[in-house]
mmCIF file of C-alpha atoms in Angstrom:
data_model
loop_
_atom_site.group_PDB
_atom_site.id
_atom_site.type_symbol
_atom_site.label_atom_id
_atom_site.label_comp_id
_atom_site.label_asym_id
_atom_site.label_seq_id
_atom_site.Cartn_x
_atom_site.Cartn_y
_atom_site.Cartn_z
ATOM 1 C CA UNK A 1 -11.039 -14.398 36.171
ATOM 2 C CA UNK A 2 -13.194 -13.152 33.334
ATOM 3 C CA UNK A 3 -12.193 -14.217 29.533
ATOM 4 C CA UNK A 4 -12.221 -10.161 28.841
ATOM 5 C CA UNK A 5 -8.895 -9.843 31.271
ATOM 6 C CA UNK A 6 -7.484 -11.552 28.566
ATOM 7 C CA UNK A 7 -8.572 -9.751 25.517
ATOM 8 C CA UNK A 8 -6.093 -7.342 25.303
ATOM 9 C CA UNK A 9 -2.894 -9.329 25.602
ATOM 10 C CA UNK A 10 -3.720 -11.969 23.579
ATOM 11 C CA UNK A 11 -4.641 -9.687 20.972
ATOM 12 C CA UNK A 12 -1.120 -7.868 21.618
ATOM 13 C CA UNK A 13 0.110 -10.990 21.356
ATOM 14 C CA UNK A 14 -1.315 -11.945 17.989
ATOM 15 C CA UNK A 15 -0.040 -8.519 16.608
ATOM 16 C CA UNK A 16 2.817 -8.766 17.510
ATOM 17 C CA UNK A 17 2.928 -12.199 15.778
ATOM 18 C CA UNK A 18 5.399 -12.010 12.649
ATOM 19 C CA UNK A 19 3.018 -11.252 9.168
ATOM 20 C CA UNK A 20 4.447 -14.792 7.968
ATOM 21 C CA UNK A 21 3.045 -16.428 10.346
ATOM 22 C CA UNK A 22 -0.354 -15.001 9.484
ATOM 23 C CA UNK A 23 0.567 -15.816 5.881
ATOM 24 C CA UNK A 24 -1.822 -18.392 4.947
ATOM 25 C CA UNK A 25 -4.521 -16.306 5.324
ATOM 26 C CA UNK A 26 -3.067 -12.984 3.504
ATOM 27 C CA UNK A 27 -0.487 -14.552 1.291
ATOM 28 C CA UNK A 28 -1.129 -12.383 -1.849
ATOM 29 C CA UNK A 29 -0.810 -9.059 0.233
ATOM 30 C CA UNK A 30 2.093 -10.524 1.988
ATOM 31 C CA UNK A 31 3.466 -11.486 -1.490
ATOM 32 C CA UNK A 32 2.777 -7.838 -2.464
ATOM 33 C CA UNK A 33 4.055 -6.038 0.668
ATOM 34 C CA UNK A 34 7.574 -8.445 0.457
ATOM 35 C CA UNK A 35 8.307 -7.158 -3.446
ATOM 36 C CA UNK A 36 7.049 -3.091 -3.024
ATOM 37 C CA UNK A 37 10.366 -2.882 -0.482
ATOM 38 C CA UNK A 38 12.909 -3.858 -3.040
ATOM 39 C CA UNK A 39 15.543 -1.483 -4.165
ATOM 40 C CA UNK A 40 14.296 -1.161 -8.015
ATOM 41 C CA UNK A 41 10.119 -1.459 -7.379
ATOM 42 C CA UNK A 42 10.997 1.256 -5.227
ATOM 43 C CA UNK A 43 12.899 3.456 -7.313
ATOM 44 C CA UNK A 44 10.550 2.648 -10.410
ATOM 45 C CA UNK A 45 7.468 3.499 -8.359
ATOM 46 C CA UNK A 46 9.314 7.171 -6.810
ATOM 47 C CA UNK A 47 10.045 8.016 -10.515
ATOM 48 C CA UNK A 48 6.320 7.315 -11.400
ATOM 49 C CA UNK A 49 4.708 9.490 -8.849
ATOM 50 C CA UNK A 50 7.715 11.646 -9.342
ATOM 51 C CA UNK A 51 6.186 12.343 -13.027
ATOM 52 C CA UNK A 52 2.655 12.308 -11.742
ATOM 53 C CA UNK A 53 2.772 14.725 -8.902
ATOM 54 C CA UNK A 54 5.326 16.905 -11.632
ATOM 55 C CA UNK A 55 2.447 16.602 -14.551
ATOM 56 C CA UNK A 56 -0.854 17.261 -12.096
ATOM 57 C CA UNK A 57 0.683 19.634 -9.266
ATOM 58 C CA UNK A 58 2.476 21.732 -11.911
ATOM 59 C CA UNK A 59 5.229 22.309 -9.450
ATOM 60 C CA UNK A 60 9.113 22.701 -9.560
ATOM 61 C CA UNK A 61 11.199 20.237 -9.396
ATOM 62 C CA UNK A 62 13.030 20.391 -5.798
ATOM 63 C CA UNK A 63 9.516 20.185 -4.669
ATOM 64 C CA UNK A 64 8.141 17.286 -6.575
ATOM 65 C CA UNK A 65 10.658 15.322 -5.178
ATOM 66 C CA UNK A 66 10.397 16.763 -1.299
ATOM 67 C CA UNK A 67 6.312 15.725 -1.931
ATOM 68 C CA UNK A 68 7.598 12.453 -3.841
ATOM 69 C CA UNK A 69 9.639 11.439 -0.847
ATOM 70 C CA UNK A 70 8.085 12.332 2.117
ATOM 71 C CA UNK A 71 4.689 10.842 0.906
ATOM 72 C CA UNK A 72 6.074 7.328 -0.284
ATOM 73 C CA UNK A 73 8.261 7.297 3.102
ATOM 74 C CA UNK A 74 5.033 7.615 5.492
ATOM 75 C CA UNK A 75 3.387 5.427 2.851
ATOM 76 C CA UNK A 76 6.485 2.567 3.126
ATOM 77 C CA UNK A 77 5.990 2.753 7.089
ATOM 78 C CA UNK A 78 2.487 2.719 7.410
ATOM 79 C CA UNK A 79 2.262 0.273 4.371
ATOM 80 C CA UNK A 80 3.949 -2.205 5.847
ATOM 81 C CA UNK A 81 1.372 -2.852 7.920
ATOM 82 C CA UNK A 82 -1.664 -1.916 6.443
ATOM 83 C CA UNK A 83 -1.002 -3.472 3.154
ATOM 84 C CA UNK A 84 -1.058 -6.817 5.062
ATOM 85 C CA UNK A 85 -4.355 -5.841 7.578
ATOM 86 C CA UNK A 86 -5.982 -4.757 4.240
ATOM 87 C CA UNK A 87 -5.192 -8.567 2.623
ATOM 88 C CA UNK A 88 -6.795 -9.668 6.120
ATOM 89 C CA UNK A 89 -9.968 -7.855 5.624
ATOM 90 C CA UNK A 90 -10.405 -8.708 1.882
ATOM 91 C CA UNK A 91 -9.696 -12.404 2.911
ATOM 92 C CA UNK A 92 -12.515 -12.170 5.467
ATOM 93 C CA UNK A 93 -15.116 -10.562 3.438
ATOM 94 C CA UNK A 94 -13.983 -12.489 0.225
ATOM 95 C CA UNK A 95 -14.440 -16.075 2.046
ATOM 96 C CA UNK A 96 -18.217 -16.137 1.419
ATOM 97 C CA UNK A 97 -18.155 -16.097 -2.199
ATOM 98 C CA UNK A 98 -15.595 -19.127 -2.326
ATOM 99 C CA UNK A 99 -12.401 -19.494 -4.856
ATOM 100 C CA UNK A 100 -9.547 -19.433 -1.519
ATOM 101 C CA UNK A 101 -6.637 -17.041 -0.760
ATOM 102 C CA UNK A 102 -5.120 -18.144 -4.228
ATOM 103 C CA UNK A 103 -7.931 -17.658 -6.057
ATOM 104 C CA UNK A 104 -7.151 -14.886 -8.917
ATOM 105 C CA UNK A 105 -10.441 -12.817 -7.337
ATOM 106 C CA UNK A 106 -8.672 -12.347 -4.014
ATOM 107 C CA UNK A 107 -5.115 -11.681 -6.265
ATOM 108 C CA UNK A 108 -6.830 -8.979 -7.780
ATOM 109 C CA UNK A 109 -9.048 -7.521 -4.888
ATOM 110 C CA UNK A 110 -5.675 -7.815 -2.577
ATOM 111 C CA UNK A 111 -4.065 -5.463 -5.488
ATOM 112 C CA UNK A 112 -6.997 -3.157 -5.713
ATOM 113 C CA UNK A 113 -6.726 -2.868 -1.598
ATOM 114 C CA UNK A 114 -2.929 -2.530 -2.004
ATOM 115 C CA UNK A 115 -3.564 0.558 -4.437
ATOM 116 C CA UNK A 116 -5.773 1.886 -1.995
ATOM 117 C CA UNK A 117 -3.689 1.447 0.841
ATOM 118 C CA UNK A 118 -1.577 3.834 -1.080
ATOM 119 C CA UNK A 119 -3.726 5.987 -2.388
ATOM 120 C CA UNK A 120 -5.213 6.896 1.152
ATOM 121 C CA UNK A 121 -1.761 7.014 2.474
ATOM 122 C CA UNK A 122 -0.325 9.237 0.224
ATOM 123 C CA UNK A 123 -3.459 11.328 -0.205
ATOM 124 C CA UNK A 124 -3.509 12.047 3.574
ATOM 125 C CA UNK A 125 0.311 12.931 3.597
ATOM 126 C CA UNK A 126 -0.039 15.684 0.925
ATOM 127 C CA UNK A 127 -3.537 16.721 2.458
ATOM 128 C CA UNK A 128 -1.677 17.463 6.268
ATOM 129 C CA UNK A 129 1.724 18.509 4.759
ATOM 130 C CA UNK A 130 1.151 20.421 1.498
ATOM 131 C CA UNK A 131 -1.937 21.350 1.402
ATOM 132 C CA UNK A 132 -3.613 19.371 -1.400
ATOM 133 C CA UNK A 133 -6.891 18.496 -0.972
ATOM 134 C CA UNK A 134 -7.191 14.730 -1.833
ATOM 135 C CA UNK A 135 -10.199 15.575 -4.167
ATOM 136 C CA UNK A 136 -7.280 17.409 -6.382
ATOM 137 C CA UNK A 137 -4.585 14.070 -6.034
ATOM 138 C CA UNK A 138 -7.227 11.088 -5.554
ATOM 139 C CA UNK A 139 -6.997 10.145 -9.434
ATOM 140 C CA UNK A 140 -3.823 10.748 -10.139
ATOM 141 C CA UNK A 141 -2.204 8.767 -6.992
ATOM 142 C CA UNK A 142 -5.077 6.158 -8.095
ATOM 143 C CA UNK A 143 -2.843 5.992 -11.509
ATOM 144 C CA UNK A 144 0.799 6.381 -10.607
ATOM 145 C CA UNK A 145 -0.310 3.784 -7.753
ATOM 146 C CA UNK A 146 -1.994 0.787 -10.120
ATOM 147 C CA UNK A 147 1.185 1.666 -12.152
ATOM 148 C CA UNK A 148 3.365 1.202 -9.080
ATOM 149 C CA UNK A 149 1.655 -2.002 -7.723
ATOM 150 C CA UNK A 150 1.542 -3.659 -11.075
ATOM 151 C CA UNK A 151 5.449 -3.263 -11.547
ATOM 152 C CA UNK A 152 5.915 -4.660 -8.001
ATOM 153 C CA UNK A 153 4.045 -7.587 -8.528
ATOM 154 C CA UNK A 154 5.119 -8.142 -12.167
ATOM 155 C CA UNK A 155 8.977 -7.805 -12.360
ATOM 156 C CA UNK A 156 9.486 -10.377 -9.673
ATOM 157 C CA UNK A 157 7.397 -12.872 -12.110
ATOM 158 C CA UNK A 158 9.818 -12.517 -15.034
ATOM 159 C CA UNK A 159 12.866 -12.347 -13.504
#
């Protein structure tokens, strides 16, 4: 048989893989990813973008929140993998320059990627579903984002 016939399911196989087992090479996005889904890094980071999309959107309330909602749900979904591929890819292209996964480069390249995770995430969901070009929410999701990501990887370090 040729070693092609095997591409595919191995490589289902590896994704289907649990993250922590990938988790010496992605540990800071992994770290990330495992604190953005708790209960009050969550509610923080909805009243955050709650405010932004409220301050730069000018629009009512009932609709902030709708927008606030539905873009942080498809962003928790489609986070919770991508936040982890992204820690992947910055691992890969990081290696050359040296320092390691624990490095504080990679700590702070892995938050920059989680932030941009977001950004494009969110950015995408009010492009398709409201109607805002992400040229009009790119630097305020860049903000309410940095603000988000910092509080989930903070708070867990001084409790």
């Amino acid at each position: 048989m040729k070693a092609s016939t095997f591409k595919y399911p191995l490589l289902l196989l590896f994704a289907a893989m649990p993250l922590t087992a990938k988790a010496n090479m992605i540990w800071p996005s992994l770290y990330i990813t495992a604190n953005y889904y708790t209960w009050y890094v969550i509610l923080i980071g909805l009243i955050i973008e709650f405010l932004a999309i409220k301050q730069f959107l000018k629009v009512n309330w009932r609709r902030a929140a709708l927008m606030d909602v539905s873009m942080n749900f498809i962003s928790a979904l489609l986070g919770l993998v991508l936040i982890p591929i992204s820690g992947l890819i910055v691992e890969v292209l990081a290696h050359p320059f040296g320092g390691g996964t624990f490095d504080l480069s990679h700590w702070i390249l892995d938050f920059l990627a989680a932030v941009l995770c977001n950004v494009v995430i969110e950015g995408a969901a009010l492009k398709y579903i409201f109607k805002y070009p992400l040229s009009k929410t790119f630097w305020w999701l860049l903000g309410a984002n940095t603000l988000s990501v910092i509080v989930c990887v903070l708070i867990p370090v001084l409790q």
